[in-house]
JSON list of C-alpha atoms in Angstrom, two decimals:
[
{"chain": "A", "resi": 113, "resn": "UNK", "atom": "CA", "xyz": [43.27, 62.74, 87.18]},
{"chain": "A", "resi": 114, "resn": "UNK", "atom": "CA", "xyz": [42.98, 62.33, 90.92]},
{"chain": "A", "resi": 115, "resn": "UNK", "atom": "CA", "xyz": [42.70, 58.84, 92.20]},
{"chain": "A", "resi": 116, "resn": "UNK", "atom": "CA", "xyz": [44.21, 55.86, 93.90]},
{"chain": "A", "resi": 117, "resn": "UNK", "atom": "CA", "xyz": [46.49, 53.54, 91.94]},
{"chain": "A", "resi": 118, "resn": "UNK", "atom": "CA", "xyz": [47.50, 50.01, 92.76]},
{"chain": "A", "resi": 119, "resn": "UNK", "atom": "CA", "xyz": [50.25, 48.14, 90.96]},
{"chain": "A", "resi": 120, "resn": "UNK", "atom": "CA", "xyz": [50.77, 45.64, 89.60]},
{"chain": "A", "resi": 121, "resn": "UNK", "atom": "CA", "xyz": [47.31, 44.38, 88.64]},
{"chain": "A", "resi": 122, "resn": "UNK", "atom": "CA", "xyz": [48.50, 40.76, 88.68]},
{"chain": "A", "resi": 123, "resn": "UNK", "atom": "CA", "xyz": [51.39, 39.40, 90.73]},
{"chain": "A", "resi": 124, "resn": "UNK", "atom": "CA", "xyz": [52.85, 35.93, 91.01]},
{"chain": "A", "resi": 125, "resn": "UNK", "atom": "CA", "xyz": [55.01, 34.88, 93.91]},
{"chain": "A", "resi": 126, "resn": "UNK", "atom": "CA", "xyz": [56.96, 31.76, 94.67]},
{"chain": "A", "resi": 127, "resn": "UNK", "atom": "CA", "xyz": [56.48, 30.18, 98.04]},
{"chain": "A", "resi": 128, "resn": "UNK", "atom": "CA", "xyz": [58.87, 31.59, 100.62]},
{"chain": "A", "resi": 129, "resn": "UNK", "atom": "CA", "xyz": [59.30, 34.93, 98.88]},
{"chain": "A", "resi": 130, "resn": "UNK", "atom": "CA", "xyz": [58.32, 38.33, 100.16]},
{"chain": "A", "resi": 131, "resn": "UNK", "atom": "CA", "xyz": [56.45, 40.57, 97.74]},
{"chain": "A", "resi": 132, "resn": "UNK", "atom": "CA", "xyz": [55.43, 44.23, 97.94]},
{"chain": "A", "resi": 133, "resn": "UNK", "atom": "CA", "xyz": [52.20, 45.67, 96.57]},
{"chain": "A", "resi": 134, "resn": "UNK", "atom": "CA", "xyz": [52.16, 49.34, 95.68]},
{"chain": "A", "resi": 135, "resn": "UNK", "atom": "CA", "xyz": [49.39, 51.83, 96.54]},
{"chain": "A", "resi": 136, "resn": "UNK", "atom": "CA", "xyz": [49.64, 55.51, 95.62]},
{"chain": "A", "resi": 137, "resn": "UNK", "atom": "CA", "xyz": [47.02, 58.25, 95.94]},
{"chain": "A", "resi": 138, "resn": "UNK", "atom": "CA", "xyz": [47.04, 61.86, 94.79]},
{"chain": "A", "resi": 139, "resn": "UNK", "atom": "CA", "xyz": [43.84, 62.81, 96.56]},
{"chain": "A", "resi": 140, "resn": "UNK", "atom": "CA", "xyz": [45.68, 64.38, 99.52]},
{"chain": "A", "resi": 141, "resn": "UNK", "atom": "CA", "xyz": [43.91, 61.91, 101.82]},
{"chain": "A", "resi": 142, "resn": "UNK", "atom": "CA", "xyz": [45.24, 61.39, 105.32]},
{"chain": "A", "resi": 143, "resn": "UNK", "atom": "CA", "xyz": [43.95, 57.85, 105.81]},
{"chain": "A", "resi": 144, "resn": "UNK", "atom": "CA", "xyz": [44.88, 54.74, 103.84]},
{"chain": "A", "resi": 145, "resn": "UNK", "atom": "CA", "xyz": [43.80, 51.12, 104.20]},
{"chain": "A", "resi": 146, "resn": "UNK", "atom": "CA", "xyz": [44.65, 47.64, 102.94]},
{"chain": "A", "resi": 147, "resn": "UNK", "atom": "CA", "xyz": [42.00, 44.94, 102.60]},
{"chain": "A", "resi": 148, "resn": "UNK", "atom": "CA", "xyz": [42.14, 41.33, 101.56]},
{"chain": "A", "resi": 149, "resn": "UNK", "atom": "CA", "xyz": [39.32, 39.69, 99.61]},
{"chain": "A", "resi": 150, "resn": "UNK", "atom": "CA", "xyz": [39.01, 35.96, 99.01]},
{"chain": "A", "resi": 151, "resn": "UNK", "atom": "CA", "xyz": [36.73, 34.55, 96.29]},
{"chain": "A", "resi": 152, "resn": "UNK", "atom": "CA", "xyz": [33.07, 34.96, 97.11]},
{"chain": "A", "resi": 153, "resn": "UNK", "atom": "CA", "xyz": [33.80, 36.69, 100.38]},
{"chain": "A", "resi": 154, "resn": "UNK", "atom": "CA", "xyz": [33.82, 40.17, 101.87]},
{"chain": "A", "resi": 155, "resn": "UNK", "atom": "CA", "xyz": [36.65, 42.56, 102.68]},
{"chain": "A", "resi": 156, "resn": "UNK", "atom": "CA", "xyz": [38.92, 41.97, 105.64]},
{"chain": "A", "resi": 157, "resn": "UNK", "atom": "CA", "xyz": [41.10, 44.76, 107.01]},
{"chain": "A", "resi": 158, "resn": "UNK", "atom": "CA", "xyz": [44.83, 44.06, 107.09]},
{"chain": "A", "resi": 159, "resn": "UNK", "atom": "CA", "xyz": [46.38, 47.39, 108.12]},
{"chain": "A", "resi": 160, "resn": "UNK", "atom": "CA", "xyz": [45.37, 51.04, 108.18]},
{"chain": "A", "resi": 161, "resn": "UNK", "atom": "CA", "xyz": [47.10, 54.36, 108.60]},
{"chain": "A", "resi": 162, "resn": "UNK", "atom": "CA", "xyz": [45.46, 57.61, 109.64]},
{"chain": "A", "resi": 163, "resn": "UNK", "atom": "CA", "xyz": [48.57, 59.76, 109.35]},
{"chain": "A", "resi": 164, "resn": "UNK", "atom": "CA", "xyz": [52.10, 59.64, 107.99]},
{"chain": "A", "resi": 165, "resn": "UNK", "atom": "CA", "xyz": [54.55, 57.53, 110.01]},
{"chain": "A", "resi": 166, "resn": "UNK", "atom": "CA", "xyz": [51.76, 55.84, 111.92]},
{"chain": "A", "resi": 167, "resn": "UNK", "atom": "CA", "xyz": [49.79, 52.68, 111.17]},
{"chain": "A", "resi": 168, "resn": "UNK", "atom": "CA", "xyz": [47.68, 50.14, 113.02]},
{"chain": "A", "resi": 169, "resn": "UNK", "atom": "CA", "xyz": [46.95, 46.45, 112.64]},
{"chain": "A", "resi": 170, "resn": "UNK", "atom": "CA", "xyz": [43.59, 45.45, 111.31]},
{"chain": "A", "resi": 171, "resn": "UNK", "atom": "CA", "xyz": [41.81, 42.14, 111.77]},
{"chain": "A", "resi": 172, "resn": "UNK", "atom": "CA", "xyz": [44.24, 39.93, 109.82]},
{"chain": "A", "resi": 173, "resn": "UNK", "atom": "CA", "xyz": [47.68, 41.59, 110.06]},
{"chain": "A", "resi": 174, "resn": "UNK", "atom": "CA", "xyz": [49.72, 38.43, 110.66]},
{"chain": "A", "resi": 175, "resn": "UNK", "atom": "CA", "xyz": [52.16, 37.79, 107.82]},
{"chain": "A", "resi": 176, "resn": "UNK", "atom": "CA", "xyz": [51.89, 41.31, 106.45]},
{"chain": "A", "resi": 177, "resn": "UNK", "atom": "CA", "xyz": [53.82, 44.54, 106.97]},
{"chain": "A", "resi": 178, "resn": "UNK", "atom": "CA", "xyz": [53.32, 48.14, 105.87]},
{"chain": "A", "resi": 179, "resn": "UNK", "atom": "CA", "xyz": [55.04, 51.50, 105.92]},
{"chain": "A", "resi": 180, "resn": "UNK", "atom": "CA", "xyz": [53.74, 55.07, 105.63]},
{"chain": "A", "resi": 181, "resn": "UNK", "atom": "CA", "xyz": [56.74, 57.25, 104.99]},
{"chain": "A", "resi": 182, "resn": "UNK", "atom": "CA", "xyz": [54.86, 59.56, 102.63]},
{"chain": "A", "resi": 183, "resn": "UNK", "atom": "CA", "xyz": [51.26, 60.73, 102.71]},
{"chain": "A", "resi": 184, "resn": "UNK", "atom": "CA", "xyz": [50.59, 59.51, 99.19]},
{"chain": "A", "resi": 185, "resn": "UNK", "atom": "CA", "xyz": [52.07, 56.03, 99.53]},
{"chain": "A", "resi": 186, "resn": "UNK", "atom": "CA", "xyz": [51.13, 52.97, 101.61]},
{"chain": "A", "resi": 187, "resn": "UNK", "atom": "CA", "xyz": [52.94, 49.85, 100.34]},
{"chain": "A", "resi": 188, "resn": "UNK", "atom": "CA", "xyz": [51.98, 46.41, 101.65]},
{"chain": "A", "resi": 189, "resn": "UNK", "atom": "CA", "xyz": [54.53, 43.61, 101.95]},
{"chain": "A", "resi": 190, "resn": "UNK", "atom": "CA", "xyz": [53.24, 40.06, 101.98]},
{"chain": "A", "resi": 191, "resn": "UNK", "atom": "CA", "xyz": [55.88, 38.08, 103.82]},
{"chain": "A", "resi": 192, "resn": "UNK", "atom": "CA", "xyz": [56.73, 34.40, 103.74]},
{"chain": "A", "resi": 193, "resn": "UNK", "atom": "CA", "xyz": [55.03, 34.13, 107.13]},
{"chain": "A", "resi": 194, "resn": "UNK", "atom": "CA", "xyz": [51.65, 34.58, 105.43]},
{"chain": "A", "resi": 195, "resn": "UNK", "atom": "CA", "xyz": [50.61, 30.96, 104.90]},
{"chain": "A", "resi": 196, "resn": "UNK", "atom": "CA", "xyz": [47.82, 31.54, 102.40]},
{"chain": "A", "resi": 197, "resn": "UNK", "atom": "CA", "xyz": [48.61, 34.73, 100.49]},
{"chain": "A", "resi": 198, "resn": "UNK", "atom": "CA", "xyz": [46.70, 34.02, 97.28]},
{"chain": "A", "resi": 199, "resn": "UNK", "atom": "CA", "xyz": [43.93, 36.63, 97.26]},
{"chain": "A", "resi": 200, "resn": "UNK", "atom": "CA", "xyz": [42.71, 39.93, 95.81]},
{"chain": "A", "resi": 201, "resn": "UNK", "atom": "CA", "xyz": [44.22, 42.90, 97.65]},
{"chain": "A", "resi": 202, "resn": "UNK", "atom": "CA", "xyz": [42.48, 46.25, 97.76]},
{"chain": "A", "resi": 203, "resn": "UNK", "atom": "CA", "xyz": [43.90, 49.58, 98.88]},
{"chain": "A", "resi": 204, "resn": "UNK", "atom": "CA", "xyz": [41.66, 52.48, 99.88]},
{"chain": "A", "resi": 205, "resn": "UNK", "atom": "CA", "xyz": [42.01, 56.04, 101.10]},
{"chain": "A", "resi": 206, "resn": "UNK", "atom": "CA", "xyz": [39.75, 58.55, 102.80]},
{"chain": "A", "resi": 207, "resn": "UNK", "atom": "CA", "xyz": [39.98, 62.21, 103.66]},
{"chain": "A", "resi": 208, "resn": "UNK", "atom": "CA", "xyz": [40.38, 61.58, 107.35]},
{"chain": "A", "resi": 209, "resn": "UNK", "atom": "CA", "xyz": [40.72, 58.58, 109.61]},
{"chain": "A", "resi": 210, "resn": "UNK", "atom": "CA", "xyz": [37.69, 59.69, 111.58]},
{"chain": "A", "resi": 211, "resn": "UNK", "atom": "CA", "xyz": [35.58, 57.62, 109.22]},
{"chain": "A", "resi": 212, "resn": "UNK", "atom": "CA", "xyz": [33.03, 60.28, 108.44]},
{"chain": "A", "resi": 213, "resn": "UNK", "atom": "CA", "xyz": [33.73, 60.31, 104.75]},
{"chain": "A", "resi": 214, "resn": "UNK", "atom": "CA", "xyz": [33.69, 57.67, 102.06]},
{"chain": "A", "resi": 215, "resn": "UNK", "atom": "CA", "xyz": [36.72, 55.59, 101.19]},
{"chain": "A", "resi": 216, "resn": "UNK", "atom": "CA", "xyz": [37.96, 55.48, 97.60]},
{"chain": "A", "resi": 217, "resn": "UNK", "atom": "CA", "xyz": [39.33, 52.18, 96.35]},
{"chain": "A", "resi": 218, "resn": "UNK", "atom": "CA", "xyz": [42.02, 51.23, 93.89]},
{"chain": "A", "resi": 219, "resn": "UNK", "atom": "CA", "xyz": [41.41, 48.58, 91.24]},
{"chain": "A", "resi": 220, "resn": "UNK", "atom": "CA", "xyz": [43.13, 45.87, 93.23]},
{"chain": "A", "resi": 221, "resn": "UNK", "atom": "CA", "xyz": [46.09, 43.52, 92.89]},
{"chain": "A", "resi": 222, "resn": "UNK", "atom": "CA", "xyz": [45.51, 39.82, 92.39]},
{"chain": "A", "resi": 223, "resn": "UNK", "atom": "CA", "xyz": [48.31, 37.89, 94.06]},
{"chain": "A", "resi": 224, "resn": "UNK", "atom": "CA", "xyz": [48.87, 34.23, 93.22]},
{"chain": "A", "resi": 225, "resn": "UNK", "atom": "CA", "xyz": [51.40, 31.95, 94.86]},
{"chain": "A", "resi": 226, "resn": "UNK", "atom": "CA", "xyz": [52.92, 29.51, 92.39]},
{"chain": "B", "resi": 12, "resn": "UNK", "atom": "CA", "xyz": [32.53, 39.73, 112.95]},
{"chain": "B", "resi": 13, "resn": "UNK", "atom": "CA", "xyz": [34.57, 38.48, 110.05]},
{"chain": "B", "resi": 14, "resn": "UNK", "atom": "CA", "xyz": [33.07, 36.83, 107.02]},
{"chain": "B", "resi": 15, "resn": "UNK", "atom": "CA", "xyz": [35.77, 34.15, 106.93]},
{"chain": "B", "resi": 16, "resn": "UNK", "atom": "CA", "xyz": [34.42, 30.90, 105.53]},
{"chain": "B", "resi": 17, "resn": "UNK", "atom": "CA", "xyz": [31.09, 32.43, 104.56]},
{"chain": "B", "resi": 18, "resn": "UNK", "atom": "CA", "xyz": [29.92, 32.65, 100.97]},
{"chain": "B", "resi": 19, "resn": "UNK", "atom": "CA", "xyz": [27.95, 35.65, 99.89]},
{"chain": "B", "resi": 20, "resn": "UNK", "atom": "CA", "xyz": [24.15, 35.47, 99.61]},
{"chain": "B", "resi": 21, "resn": "UNK", "atom": "CA", "xyz": [22.73, 35.97, 96.14]},
{"chain": "B", "resi": 22, "resn": "UNK", "atom": "CA", "xyz": [19.72, 37.99, 95.06]},
{"chain": "B", "resi": 23, "resn": "UNK", "atom": "CA", "xyz": [18.34, 37.25, 91.60]},
{"chain": "B", "resi": 24, "resn": "UNK", "atom": "CA", "xyz": [15.95, 39.74, 90.02]},
{"chain": "B", "resi": 25, "resn": "UNK", "atom": "CA", "xyz": [14.35, 40.17, 86.63]},
{"chain": "B", "resi": 26, "resn": "UNK", "atom": "CA", "xyz": [15.48, 43.09, 84.52]},
{"chain": "B", "resi": 27, "resn": "UNK", "atom": "CA", "xyz": [13.18, 46.03, 85.11]},
{"chain": "B", "resi": 28, "resn": "UNK", "atom": "CA", "xyz": [12.10, 44.92, 88.57]},
{"chain": "B", "resi": 29, "resn": "UNK", "atom": "CA", "xyz": [13.12, 46.73, 91.76]},
{"chain": "B", "resi": 30, "resn": "UNK", "atom": "CA", "xyz": [15.88, 45.24, 93.92]},
{"chain": "B", "resi": 31, "resn": "UNK", "atom": "CA", "xyz": [16.20, 45.46, 97.67]},
{"chain": "B", "resi": 32, "resn": "UNK", "atom": "CA", "xyz": [19.49, 44.52, 99.29]},
{"chain": "B", "resi": 33, "resn": "UNK", "atom": "CA", "xyz": [19.58, 44.31, 103.07]},
{"chain": "B", "resi": 34, "resn": "UNK", "atom": "CA", "xyz": [22.33, 44.74, 105.61]},
{"chain": "B", "resi": 35, "resn": "UNK", "atom": "CA", "xyz": [22.34, 44.32, 109.37]},
{"chain": "B", "resi": 36, "resn": "UNK", "atom": "CA", "xyz": [24.98, 46.36, 111.11]},
{"chain": "B", "resi": 37, "resn": "UNK", "atom": "CA", "xyz": [26.46, 45.63, 114.48]},
{"chain": "B", "resi": 38, "resn": "UNK", "atom": "CA", "xyz": [27.43, 48.82, 116.27]},
{"chain": "B", "resi": 39, "resn": "UNK", "atom": "CA", "xyz": [24.76, 51.10, 117.67]},
{"chain": "B", "resi": 40, "resn": "UNK", "atom": "CA", "xyz": [27.42, 53.84, 117.86]},
{"chain": "B", "resi": 41, "resn": "UNK", "atom": "CA", "xyz": [27.83, 53.89, 114.07]},
{"chain": "B", "resi": 42, "resn": "UNK", "atom": "CA", "xyz": [26.84, 57.25, 112.68]},
{"chain": "B", "resi": 43, "resn": "UNK", "atom": "CA", "xyz": [27.74, 56.99, 109.01]},
{"chain": "B", "resi": 44, "resn": "UNK", "atom": "CA", "xyz": [26.88, 54.28, 106.49]},
{"chain": "B", "resi": 45, "resn": "UNK", "atom": "CA", "xyz": [27.95, 53.67, 102.90]},
{"chain": "B", "resi": 46, "resn": "UNK", "atom": "CA", "xyz": [26.88, 51.32, 100.13]},
{"chain": "B", "resi": 47, "resn": "UNK", "atom": "CA", "xyz": [29.52, 50.14, 97.67]},
{"chain": "B", "resi": 48, "resn": "UNK", "atom": "CA", "xyz": [29.20, 48.25, 94.38]},
{"chain": "B", "resi": 49, "resn": "UNK", "atom": "CA", "xyz": [31.96, 45.89, 93.28]},
{"chain": "B", "resi": 50, "resn": "UNK", "atom": "CA", "xyz": [32.11, 44.52, 89.76]},
{"chain": "B", "resi": 51, "resn": "UNK", "atom": "CA", "xyz": [34.11, 41.40, 89.06]},
{"chain": "B", "resi": 52, "resn": "UNK", "atom": "CA", "xyz": [37.86, 41.96, 89.28]},
{"chain": "B", "resi": 53, "resn": "UNK", "atom": "CA", "xyz": [37.53, 45.62, 90.25]},
{"chain": "B", "resi": 54, "resn": "UNK", "atom": "CA", "xyz": [37.66, 47.70, 93.39]},
{"chain": "B", "resi": 55, "resn": "UNK", "atom": "CA", "xyz": [34.45, 48.76, 95.17]},
{"chain": "B", "resi": 56, "resn": "UNK", "atom": "CA", "xyz": [32.79, 51.96, 93.99]},
{"chain": "B", "resi": 57, "resn": "UNK", "atom": "CA", "xyz": [30.80, 54.35, 96.15]},
{"chain": "B", "resi": 58, "resn": "UNK", "atom": "CA", "xyz": [27.05, 54.31, 95.47]},
{"chain": "B", "resi": 59, "resn": "UNK", "atom": "CA", "xyz": [25.39, 56.30, 98.22]},
{"chain": "B", "resi": 60, "resn": "UNK", "atom": "CA", "xyz": [25.85, 57.21, 101.86]},
{"chain": "B", "resi": 61, "resn": "UNK", "atom": "CA", "xyz": [23.64, 58.19, 104.77]},
{"chain": "B", "resi": 62, "resn": "UNK", "atom": "CA", "xyz": [24.27, 59.70, 108.18]},
{"chain": "B", "resi": 63, "resn": "UNK", "atom": "CA", "xyz": [22.55, 58.55, 111.33]},
{"chain": "B", "resi": 64, "resn": "UNK", "atom": "CA", "xyz": [20.45, 61.69, 111.62]},
{"chain": "B", "resi": 65, "resn": "UNK", "atom": "CA", "xyz": [18.56, 60.62, 108.49]},
{"chain": "B", "resi": 66, "resn": "UNK", "atom": "CA", "xyz": [16.36, 57.60, 107.77]},
{"chain": "B", "resi": 67, "resn": "UNK", "atom": "CA", "xyz": [16.19, 57.88, 104.00]},
{"chain": "B", "resi": 68, "resn": "UNK", "atom": "CA", "xyz": [18.33, 59.24, 101.21]},
{"chain": "B", "resi": 69, "resn": "UNK", "atom": "CA", "xyz": [17.74, 59.08, 97.49]},
{"chain": "B", "resi": 70, "resn": "UNK", "atom": "CA", "xyz": [20.09, 59.11, 94.58]},
{"chain": "B", "resi": 71, "resn": "UNK", "atom": "CA", "xyz": [19.67, 58.34, 90.91]},
{"chain": "B", "resi": 72, "resn": "UNK", "atom": "CA", "xyz": [17.67, 55.07, 90.82]},
{"chain": "B", "resi": 73, "resn": "UNK", "atom": "CA", "xyz": [18.93, 54.19, 94.31]},
{"chain": "B", "resi": 74, "resn": "UNK", "atom": "CA", "xyz": [17.49, 54.77, 97.76]},
{"chain": "B", "resi": 75, "resn": "UNK", "atom": "CA", "xyz": [19.07, 53.94, 101.09]},
{"chain": "B", "resi": 76, "resn": "UNK", "atom": "CA", "xyz": [16.91, 53.35, 104.14]},
{"chain": "B", "resi": 77, "resn": "UNK", "atom": "CA", "xyz": [18.25, 53.34, 107.68]},
{"chain": "B", "resi": 78, "resn": "UNK", "atom": "CA", "xyz": [16.42, 51.86, 110.65]},
{"chain": "B", "resi": 79, "resn": "UNK", "atom": "CA", "xyz": [18.50, 52.56, 113.74]},
{"chain": "B", "resi": 80, "resn": "UNK", "atom": "CA", "xyz": [16.03, 50.85, 116.05]},
{"chain": "B", "resi": 81, "resn": "UNK", "atom": "CA", "xyz": [16.81, 47.43, 114.58]},
{"chain": "B", "resi": 82, "resn": "UNK", "atom": "CA", "xyz": [20.24, 48.34, 113.17]},
{"chain": "B", "resi": 83, "resn": "UNK", "atom": "CA", "xyz": [19.20, 47.68, 109.61]},
{"chain": "B", "resi": 84, "resn": "UNK", "atom": "CA", "xyz": [20.24, 49.28, 106.35]},
{"chain": "B", "resi": 85, "resn": "UNK", "atom": "CA", "xyz": [18.78, 48.63, 102.92]},
{"chain": "B", "resi": 86, "resn": "UNK", "atom": "CA", "xyz": [19.60, 49.62, 99.36]},
{"chain": "B", "resi": 87, "resn": "UNK", "atom": "CA", "xyz": [16.78, 49.84, 96.87]},
{"chain": "B", "resi": 88, "resn": "UNK", "atom": "CA", "xyz": [17.56, 49.89, 93.16]},
{"chain": "B", "resi": 89, "resn": "UNK", "atom": "CA", "xyz": [14.73, 50.94, 90.88]},
{"chain": "B", "resi": 90, "resn": "UNK", "atom": "CA", "xyz": [14.24, 49.37, 87.45]},
{"chain": "B", "resi": 91, "resn": "UNK", "atom": "CA", "xyz": [17.21, 47.04, 87.81]},
{"chain": "B", "resi": 92, "resn": "UNK", "atom": "CA", "xyz": [19.41, 46.77, 84.74]},
{"chain": "B", "resi": 93, "resn": "UNK", "atom": "CA", "xyz": [21.96, 44.12, 83.66]},
{"chain": "B", "resi": 94, "resn": "UNK", "atom": "CA", "xyz": [24.74, 46.62, 84.48]},
{"chain": "B", "resi": 95, "resn": "UNK", "atom": "CA", "xyz": [23.63, 46.53, 88.09]},
{"chain": "B", "resi": 96, "resn": "UNK", "atom": "CA", "xyz": [24.88, 42.94, 88.43]},
{"chain": "B", "resi": 97, "resn": "UNK", "atom": "CA", "xyz": [27.68, 43.09, 91.00]},
{"chain": "B", "resi": 98, "resn": "UNK", "atom": "CA", "xyz": [28.47, 42.48, 94.65]},
{"chain": "B", "resi": 99, "resn": "UNK", "atom": "CA", "xyz": [27.05, 45.10, 96.99]},
{"chain": "B", "resi": 100, "resn": "UNK", "atom": "CA", "xyz": [28.63, 45.88, 100.34]},
{"chain": "B", "resi": 101, "resn": "UNK", "atom": "CA", "xyz": [27.37, 48.01, 103.17]},
{"chain": "B", "resi": 102, "resn": "UNK", "atom": "CA", "xyz": [29.90, 49.68, 105.45]},
{"chain": "B", "resi": 103, "resn": "UNK", "atom": "CA", "xyz": [29.33, 51.23, 108.84]},
{"chain": "B", "resi": 104, "resn": "UNK", "atom": "CA", "xyz": [31.47, 53.76, 110.65]},
{"chain": "B", "resi": 105, "resn": "UNK", "atom": "CA", "xyz": [31.40, 53.84, 114.42]},
{"chain": "B", "resi": 106, "resn": "UNK", "atom": "CA", "xyz": [31.92, 57.45, 115.46]},
{"chain": "B", "resi": 107, "resn": "UNK", "atom": "CA", "xyz": [35.57, 58.41, 115.15]},
{"chain": "B", "resi": 108, "resn": "UNK", "atom": "CA", "xyz": [36.62, 55.04, 113.87]},
{"chain": "B", "resi": 109, "resn": "UNK", "atom": "CA", "xyz": [37.38, 53.17, 110.68]},
{"chain": "B", "resi": 110, "resn": "UNK", "atom": "CA", "xyz": [35.07, 51.60, 108.11]},
{"chain": "B", "resi": 111, "resn": "UNK", "atom": "CA", "xyz": [33.65, 48.17, 108.93]},
{"chain": "B", "resi": 112, "resn": "UNK", "atom": "CA", "xyz": [32.36, 46.24, 105.93]},
{"chain": "B", "resi": 113, "resn": "UNK", "atom": "CA", "xyz": [29.48, 43.80, 105.88]},
{"chain": "B", "resi": 114, "resn": "UNK", "atom": "CA", "xyz": [29.82, 40.45, 104.12]},
{"chain": "B", "resi": 115, "resn": "UNK", "atom": "CA", "xyz": [28.23, 41.58, 100.86]},
{"chain": "B", "resi": 116, "resn": "UNK", "atom": "CA", "xyz": [25.38, 40.41, 98.61]},
{"chain": "B", "resi": 117, "resn": "UNK", "atom": "CA", "xyz": [25.64, 39.23, 95.01]},
{"chain": "B", "resi": 118, "resn": "UNK", "atom": "CA", "xyz": [23.00, 40.79, 92.74]},
{"chain": "B", "resi": 119, "resn": "UNK", "atom": "CA", "xyz": [22.24, 38.87, 89.54]},
{"chain": "B", "resi": 120, "resn": "UNK", "atom": "CA", "xyz": [19.98, 40.49, 86.98]},
{"chain": "B", "resi": 121, "resn": "UNK", "atom": "CA", "xyz": [18.15, 38.15, 84.62]},
{"chain": "B", "resi": 122, "resn": "UNK", "atom": "CA", "xyz": [17.28, 39.44, 81.15]}
]
């Protein structure tokens, strides 16, 4: 089945720890995105990548880092510098970064700081 | 702008009635628009899209209307069902750029 897979579904982190969220797609999409969603709110863009080995900051990149070493993978690291990391994280991909096609979303990772 | 600190508006409709969800977009250069549905605890799912050279597009039980003059997008759901209860997001795409999501609307269907 083609699709976009996020893992794990639930993640718990101690304060001060870095944690990495996985996002893999087998849709052969060039563009990938990470969004953060807080309860009762919309999606905010963290980072995006339109091509392998290149990525750009979104609206709320502080405290996060990404890499795009392979076309199918776009992991997000939530660092200890992110002061309020508890949220629902969504990864998406689209055919191109030109934005003229829909984005497909994973099922999300719920991160909780304990 | 961002939706930080804002809580989503809620639309409550009776089962069987039609629903209309509205969205105001910000960029007059946007040439592609998408509606997504997000159920609790899941990722958004594509519902329907429309390009700026159209003002109406119909799908199964859904219709999207685009008014470029006032930068307004709407999603109409016919004969709303309990399974339609979700958060609905519009997204706009300025030409050559990335998706920009609206704040979203909660749809509650009363049986």
